[in-house]
XYZ file of C-alpha atoms in Angstrom:
407
model
C 24.290 -62.803 -64.567
C 26.248 -64.443 -62.118
C 29.391 -64.084 -64.144
C 28.564 -60.306 -64.419
C 28.283 -59.626 -60.764
C 31.384 -61.838 -60.180
C 33.144 -59.474 -62.873
C 31.783 -56.517 -61.045
C 33.007 -57.552 -57.330
C 36.396 -57.821 -58.847
C 36.546 -54.736 -60.436
C 35.401 -53.023 -57.205
C 37.891 -54.952 -55.033
C 41.019 -54.516 -57.332
C 41.249 -50.659 -56.801
C 39.687 -50.467 -53.446
C 40.995 -46.912 -52.415
C 40.492 -45.338 -55.817
C 37.157 -46.681 -56.140
C 36.004 -45.450 -52.231
C 37.192 -41.913 -52.561
C 35.460 -41.553 -56.280
C 32.457 -43.062 -54.657
C 32.514 -40.573 -51.215
C 32.135 -37.836 -54.049
C 28.901 -39.735 -55.034
C 27.650 -40.426 -51.697
C 28.225 -36.336 -50.681
C 26.405 -35.218 -53.675
C 23.353 -37.789 -53.086
C 23.189 -36.738 -49.235
C 23.062 -33.079 -50.474
C 20.370 -33.593 -52.855
C 18.158 -35.534 -50.166
C 18.856 -32.954 -47.668
C 18.350 -29.971 -50.037
C 15.107 -31.773 -51.385
C 13.849 -32.075 -47.630
C 14.248 -28.597 -46.942
C 12.364 -27.395 -49.926
C 9.339 -29.951 -49.070
C 9.454 -28.625 -45.351
C 9.141 -25.086 -46.668
C 6.713 -26.246 -49.147
C 4.510 -28.342 -46.497
C 4.910 -24.964 -44.237
C 3.301 -22.819 -47.146
C 0.597 -25.063 -47.796
C -0.359 -25.479 -43.912
C -0.185 -22.005 -43.454
C -2.109 -20.444 -46.883
C -3.432 -23.410 -49.047
C -5.032 -25.131 -45.792
C -7.404 -21.716 -45.340
C -9.541 -19.912 -47.465
C -7.266 -17.829 -49.790
C -10.006 -16.852 -52.164
C -10.453 -13.659 -50.529
C -9.325 -9.764 -50.304
C -8.725 -8.083 -46.870
C -9.141 -4.157 -46.839
C -8.013 -1.465 -44.320
C -8.569 2.031 -44.469
C -5.621 4.510 -44.929
C -5.001 8.183 -45.751
C -5.405 10.064 -48.925
C -2.194 10.812 -50.444
C -3.128 12.800 -53.730
C -5.938 15.281 -54.264
C -9.228 13.909 -55.546
C -12.530 15.834 -56.807
C -11.635 19.048 -54.536
C -10.655 16.839 -51.585
C -6.771 17.775 -50.128
C -4.483 14.909 -49.552
C -4.395 13.500 -45.923
C -7.974 12.970 -45.402
C -8.437 9.974 -43.465
C -10.604 7.090 -45.050
C -13.561 5.243 -42.670
C -15.469 2.195 -43.585
C -18.755 2.087 -42.500
C -22.113 -0.115 -42.908
C -22.750 1.334 -46.334
C -19.573 -0.572 -47.997
C -20.862 -3.862 -46.613
C -23.662 -3.429 -48.914
C -22.363 -1.833 -51.693
C -19.435 -3.807 -52.356
C -21.125 -7.233 -52.886
C -23.887 -5.092 -55.026
C -21.546 -3.767 -57.472
C -19.370 -6.540 -57.734
C -21.642 -9.374 -58.190
C -19.321 -11.502 -60.351
C -16.555 -12.106 -57.885
C -17.806 -11.265 -54.713
C -19.335 -14.097 -52.583
C -19.578 -12.529 -49.200
C -18.323 -9.612 -47.301
C -17.671 -9.324 -43.460
C -15.925 -6.874 -41.223
C -14.586 -6.683 -37.866
C -14.953 -4.233 -34.789
C -12.287 -4.080 -32.215
C -12.408 -3.006 -28.433
C -9.617 -2.355 -25.850
C -10.338 -3.606 -22.156
C -9.333 -6.273 -19.934
C -10.601 -10.002 -19.637
C -10.723 -11.226 -16.156
C -11.875 -14.095 -13.880
C -11.679 -14.683 -10.097
C -8.271 -16.504 -10.769
C -6.956 -14.126 -13.063
C -6.570 -10.765 -15.442
C -5.195 -9.961 -18.487
C -5.223 -6.711 -20.632
C -6.320 -7.600 -24.286
C -8.202 -6.063 -26.932
C -11.052 -8.224 -28.310
C -12.092 -8.482 -31.895
C -15.835 -8.602 -33.359
C -16.167 -11.061 -35.870
C -18.262 -12.532 -38.269
C -18.440 -16.336 -38.181
C -16.505 -16.771 -41.435
C -13.155 -15.538 -39.705
C -13.024 -18.982 -38.429
C -11.445 -19.774 -41.995
C -8.582 -17.704 -40.947
C -7.725 -20.087 -38.378
C -5.621 -23.250 -39.216
C -7.098 -26.629 -39.183
C -6.951 -28.144 -35.570
C -6.304 -24.774 -33.855
C -9.487 -24.871 -32.401
C -8.911 -27.130 -29.349
C -11.959 -27.063 -27.296
C -15.626 -25.830 -28.137
C -16.324 -24.097 -31.205
C -16.447 -20.774 -33.080
C -18.714 -17.764 -33.489
C -21.754 -19.036 -35.158
C -24.825 -17.519 -37.011
C -27.195 -17.764 -34.117
C -24.737 -15.979 -31.706
C -24.758 -13.076 -34.206
C -28.846 -13.065 -34.228
C -28.921 -12.805 -30.627
C -26.092 -10.634 -30.137
C -24.700 -13.402 -27.770
C -22.382 -12.615 -24.847
C -19.754 -15.391 -26.016
C -16.332 -15.258 -26.505
C -13.498 -17.384 -27.894
C -10.173 -16.878 -26.654
C -6.588 -18.534 -27.184
C -5.081 -21.072 -24.731
C -2.283 -18.722 -23.655
C -4.887 -16.483 -21.999
C -7.083 -19.608 -21.119
C -4.140 -20.628 -18.885
C -3.829 -17.137 -17.264
C -7.403 -17.228 -16.602
C -8.253 -20.440 -15.606
C -4.872 -21.674 -13.957
C -2.625 -23.457 -14.200
C -3.323 -25.527 -17.348
C -6.805 -23.625 -18.998
C -8.607 -27.139 -18.929
C -11.606 -25.188 -16.906
C -11.818 -22.318 -19.546
C -14.513 -23.910 -21.911
C -18.106 -23.060 -20.174
C -16.424 -20.552 -17.749
C -17.266 -16.911 -17.379
C -14.846 -14.284 -18.663
C -15.515 -10.294 -17.495
C -15.108 -8.272 -20.625
C -15.609 -4.612 -20.596
C -18.218 -5.180 -17.807
C -20.032 -7.984 -19.805
C -19.920 -11.605 -18.317
C -18.938 -13.569 -21.291
C -19.458 -17.332 -21.809
C -16.348 -19.237 -23.138
C -17.328 -21.248 -25.988
C -14.094 -21.926 -27.851
C -10.418 -22.076 -26.912
C -7.646 -22.285 -29.635
C -4.224 -22.783 -29.688
C -1.874 -21.081 -32.149
C 1.913 -19.754 -32.000
C 1.130 -16.679 -34.067
C -2.351 -15.542 -32.768
C -3.529 -14.269 -29.584
C -6.681 -12.856 -30.842
C -9.895 -12.969 -28.580
C -12.985 -13.049 -30.568
C -16.607 -12.131 -29.742
C -19.627 -11.797 -32.345
C -19.716 -8.777 -34.217
C -23.122 -7.913 -33.372
C -22.184 -7.964 -29.558
C -19.083 -5.741 -30.265
C -21.318 -3.296 -32.224
C -23.454 -2.950 -29.163
C -20.183 -2.492 -27.179
C -18.929 -0.093 -29.388
C -19.051 4.021 -28.921
C -19.408 4.490 -32.672
C -21.515 1.485 -33.905
C -21.351 2.460 -37.507
C -17.557 2.621 -38.134
C -15.591 -0.643 -39.361
C -11.999 -1.546 -38.617
C -11.485 -3.402 -42.140
C -13.538 -5.284 -44.952
C -12.978 -8.989 -45.546
C -14.238 -10.126 -49.129
C -14.619 -13.864 -49.693
C -14.226 -14.359 -53.760
C -15.782 -16.467 -56.341
C -15.093 -17.319 -59.834
C -11.507 -16.851 -59.363
C -8.883 -19.157 -60.940
C -6.219 -17.067 -62.248
C -4.035 -13.943 -61.248
C -5.816 -11.960 -63.849
C -9.396 -12.834 -62.046
C -8.008 -11.676 -58.749
C -6.555 -8.705 -60.356
C -9.897 -7.937 -61.860
C -11.656 -8.549 -58.540
C -9.577 -5.939 -56.325
C -9.640 -3.317 -59.256
C -13.595 -3.530 -59.295
C -13.683 -3.271 -55.384
C -11.325 -0.436 -55.443
C -13.746 1.321 -57.727
C -16.758 0.763 -55.857
C -15.023 2.015 -52.592
C -13.424 5.243 -54.228
C -16.763 6.334 -55.571
C -18.351 5.628 -51.866
C -15.519 7.677 -50.293
C -14.209 9.899 -52.902
C -10.649 9.118 -53.453
C -8.282 8.191 -56.475
C -8.899 4.675 -56.813
C -5.071 4.687 -57.889
C -4.224 5.942 -54.627
C -2.811 2.765 -52.932
C -2.234 4.851 -49.334
C -5.962 5.304 -49.370
C -6.626 1.908 -48.783
C -4.406 -1.198 -48.280
C -5.439 -4.107 -50.062
C -4.178 -7.710 -49.187
C -5.153 -9.759 -52.060
C -4.935 -13.344 -50.810
C -5.759 -15.179 -53.759
C -3.003 -13.533 -55.966
C -0.335 -14.092 -52.999
C -1.330 -17.376 -52.702
C -0.671 -17.976 -56.616
C 2.610 -16.303 -56.739
C 3.550 -18.308 -53.925
C 2.658 -21.764 -55.429
C 4.754 -20.473 -58.103
C 7.750 -19.903 -55.594
C 7.463 -22.985 -54.481
C 7.704 -24.644 -57.798
C 10.757 -22.485 -58.838
C 12.358 -23.612 -55.201
C 11.605 -27.111 -56.104
C 13.326 -26.939 -59.708
C 16.349 -24.766 -58.401
C 16.992 -27.421 -55.605
C 16.760 -30.167 -58.172
C 19.304 -28.310 -60.266
C 21.720 -27.582 -56.918
C 21.638 -31.106 -56.275
C 22.468 -32.716 -59.719
C 25.232 -30.172 -60.246
C 26.739 -31.308 -56.735
C 26.053 -34.693 -57.880
C 27.720 -34.229 -61.102
C 31.311 -33.902 -59.483
C 30.749 -37.508 -58.364
C 29.721 -38.797 -61.547
C 32.621 -37.430 -63.662
C 34.575 -39.193 -60.868
C 32.878 -42.453 -61.626
C 33.512 -41.928 -65.463
C 37.314 -41.209 -64.988
C 37.608 -44.401 -63.001
C 35.831 -46.624 -65.571
C 38.346 -45.021 -68.496
C 41.118 -45.695 -66.057
C 39.515 -49.344 -65.851
C 39.004 -49.965 -69.644
C 42.611 -48.727 -70.009
C 43.784 -51.252 -67.360
C 41.780 -54.118 -68.909
C 42.743 -53.411 -72.651
C 44.514 -56.712 -73.128
C 41.512 -58.797 -71.450
C 39.189 -57.066 -73.607
C 40.978 -57.881 -76.839
C 41.187 -61.475 -75.616
C 37.419 -61.829 -75.114
C 36.839 -59.895 -78.360
C 39.120 -62.240 -80.154
C 37.171 -65.291 -78.929
C 34.049 -64.164 -79.991
C 32.710 -61.545 -77.262
C 29.959 -59.648 -78.766
C 29.944 -55.629 -78.395
C 26.814 -55.257 -76.549
C 28.377 -57.458 -73.828
C 31.432 -55.336 -73.331
C 29.115 -52.442 -73.356
C 26.781 -54.179 -70.826
C 29.661 -54.855 -68.403
C 31.170 -51.515 -68.516
C 28.040 -49.907 -67.854
C 26.983 -52.525 -65.469
C 29.951 -51.594 -63.216
C 29.317 -47.975 -63.261
C 25.681 -48.169 -62.400
C 26.867 -50.566 -59.416
C 29.087 -48.185 -57.928
C 27.211 -45.144 -58.272
C 24.156 -46.683 -57.096
C 26.054 -48.487 -53.930
C 27.737 -45.258 -52.831
C 24.303 -43.503 -53.713
C 22.144 -45.336 -51.260
C 24.974 -44.480 -48.797
C 24.008 -41.108 -49.319
C 20.375 -41.611 -49.424
C 20.303 -43.476 -45.958
C 22.593 -40.692 -44.270
C 20.312 -38.136 -45.845
C 17.118 -39.302 -44.608
C 18.628 -39.951 -41.201
C 19.392 -36.380 -40.945
C 16.195 -34.973 -42.200
C 14.658 -37.116 -39.548
C 16.829 -35.590 -36.923
C 15.744 -32.224 -38.302
C 12.134 -32.940 -38.305
C 12.427 -33.870 -34.685
C 13.826 -30.720 -33.592
C 11.781 -28.626 -36.025
C 8.534 -30.140 -34.621
C 6.063 -28.480 -37.468
C 7.324 -24.705 -37.210
C 5.892 -22.051 -39.180
C 8.811 -21.732 -41.724
C 9.723 -25.791 -41.799
C 6.853 -28.232 -41.642
C 7.755 -32.180 -41.887
C 11.200 -31.519 -43.753
C 11.231 -35.417 -44.685
C 11.541 -37.124 -48.294
C 8.903 -39.092 -49.473
C 8.759 -42.570 -51.011
C 8.113 -40.876 -54.463
C 11.321 -38.692 -53.839
C 13.238 -41.478 -52.925
C 12.304 -43.436 -56.135
C 13.114 -40.037 -58.287
C 16.384 -40.070 -56.442
C 16.946 -43.819 -57.464
C 16.323 -43.050 -60.992
C 18.431 -40.245 -61.040
C 21.076 -42.734 -59.750
C 20.701 -45.283 -62.406
C 20.844 -42.861 -65.209
C 23.851 -41.284 -63.889
C 25.320 -44.367 -63.468
C 24.574 -45.390 -66.630
C 26.103 -42.123 -68.406
C 28.799 -42.096 -66.322
C 29.886 -45.781 -67.882
C 28.694 -44.931 -71.541
C 31.786 -43.091 -73.008
C 34.258 -45.740 -71.311
C 32.084 -48.429 -72.660
C 32.006 -46.997 -76.281
C 36.000 -46.294 -75.793
C 36.227 -50.043 -75.112
C 33.947 -51.104 -78.210
C 36.524 -49.455 -80.387
C 39.463 -51.219 -79.238
C 40.479 -53.663 -81.894
C 41.453 -57.191 -80.915
C 44.401 -57.462 -82.758
C 46.064 -54.034 -81.105
C 44.690 -55.222 -77.669
C 46.391 -58.353 -77.701
C 49.749 -56.464 -78.492
C 49.016 -53.904 -75.599
C 51.171 -54.464 -72.511
């Protein structure tokens, strides 16, 4: 083993410039592979955090305007959801519908003695909390069942408004009082989100404030017994049929109601993330291939230059396996040496990117894990072995007599 290591070092030091230039290609290929994998991982992490960490087994529906005539009704008729939808949808779709909820929106101002903001509120069910990301709720709690039953005058606000209503930092918001449309509301929760600034009050309280106490803004349906895209589509079709029979519109009219099938969207997203990972590996390995070809060429030249040496070793009894092992070991050593330089540089760059990204919406924790580093190491070893295999087979074909005559 010591002799083999010594021979490898002699080979590397014999043609330093040629080895270095070829190794740079391997370093660049591995560097690009690490960076691409980390970016793909960052996109996947962001998708998991934004979608899969919340309840995605749901369908949300908004009312629209009919675009085709149906049963004597002309096109252009507005659809309006109401309380009968909350009862009919789960009753007629028991296989897939677990629960249904809605929201009521209202405009106005939120004010305290220290500040004022113009912002509409949303009357929601407690299940709306599943739409927030884990960890968003920084203080207090969300709307609960007791608030709904008692039509409680409580409110949940984003930190963005808390800082304006309870300056300077919003720390005194929890438990404080906010005037909303003439009602004094107690702040029971404060959340922080980059893309949400909704103000939440109990659905029943919002209904009490609403001028039309029967109209609903949208429907949110939590699903059950769904595991495939076919299940999600079947659930959506059943709900469409139910609403079309109640409001007398064509169930195939996509403009009458707008359906957001979060369950099917999440399945599509997961499939897309898998395709992304595969494409990144393919692109990275193709980039690495240029370096591997260079390593193979080096080993062919090395074998040609050492033809006389190989002939002598074969003449004094060296087994073909030993010659094969030496050439492949030299190839693997060059590949792994420069490959690890690429790994280190790639990980440094990904750590730098992760520091500046700071868990954004599109990219989250774009760093490589130990599992990925292990996979890249296996790629290096296999690549190095393949790069040295063909030169090694050529070395075995050298006949001792011809090799000894070679100059």
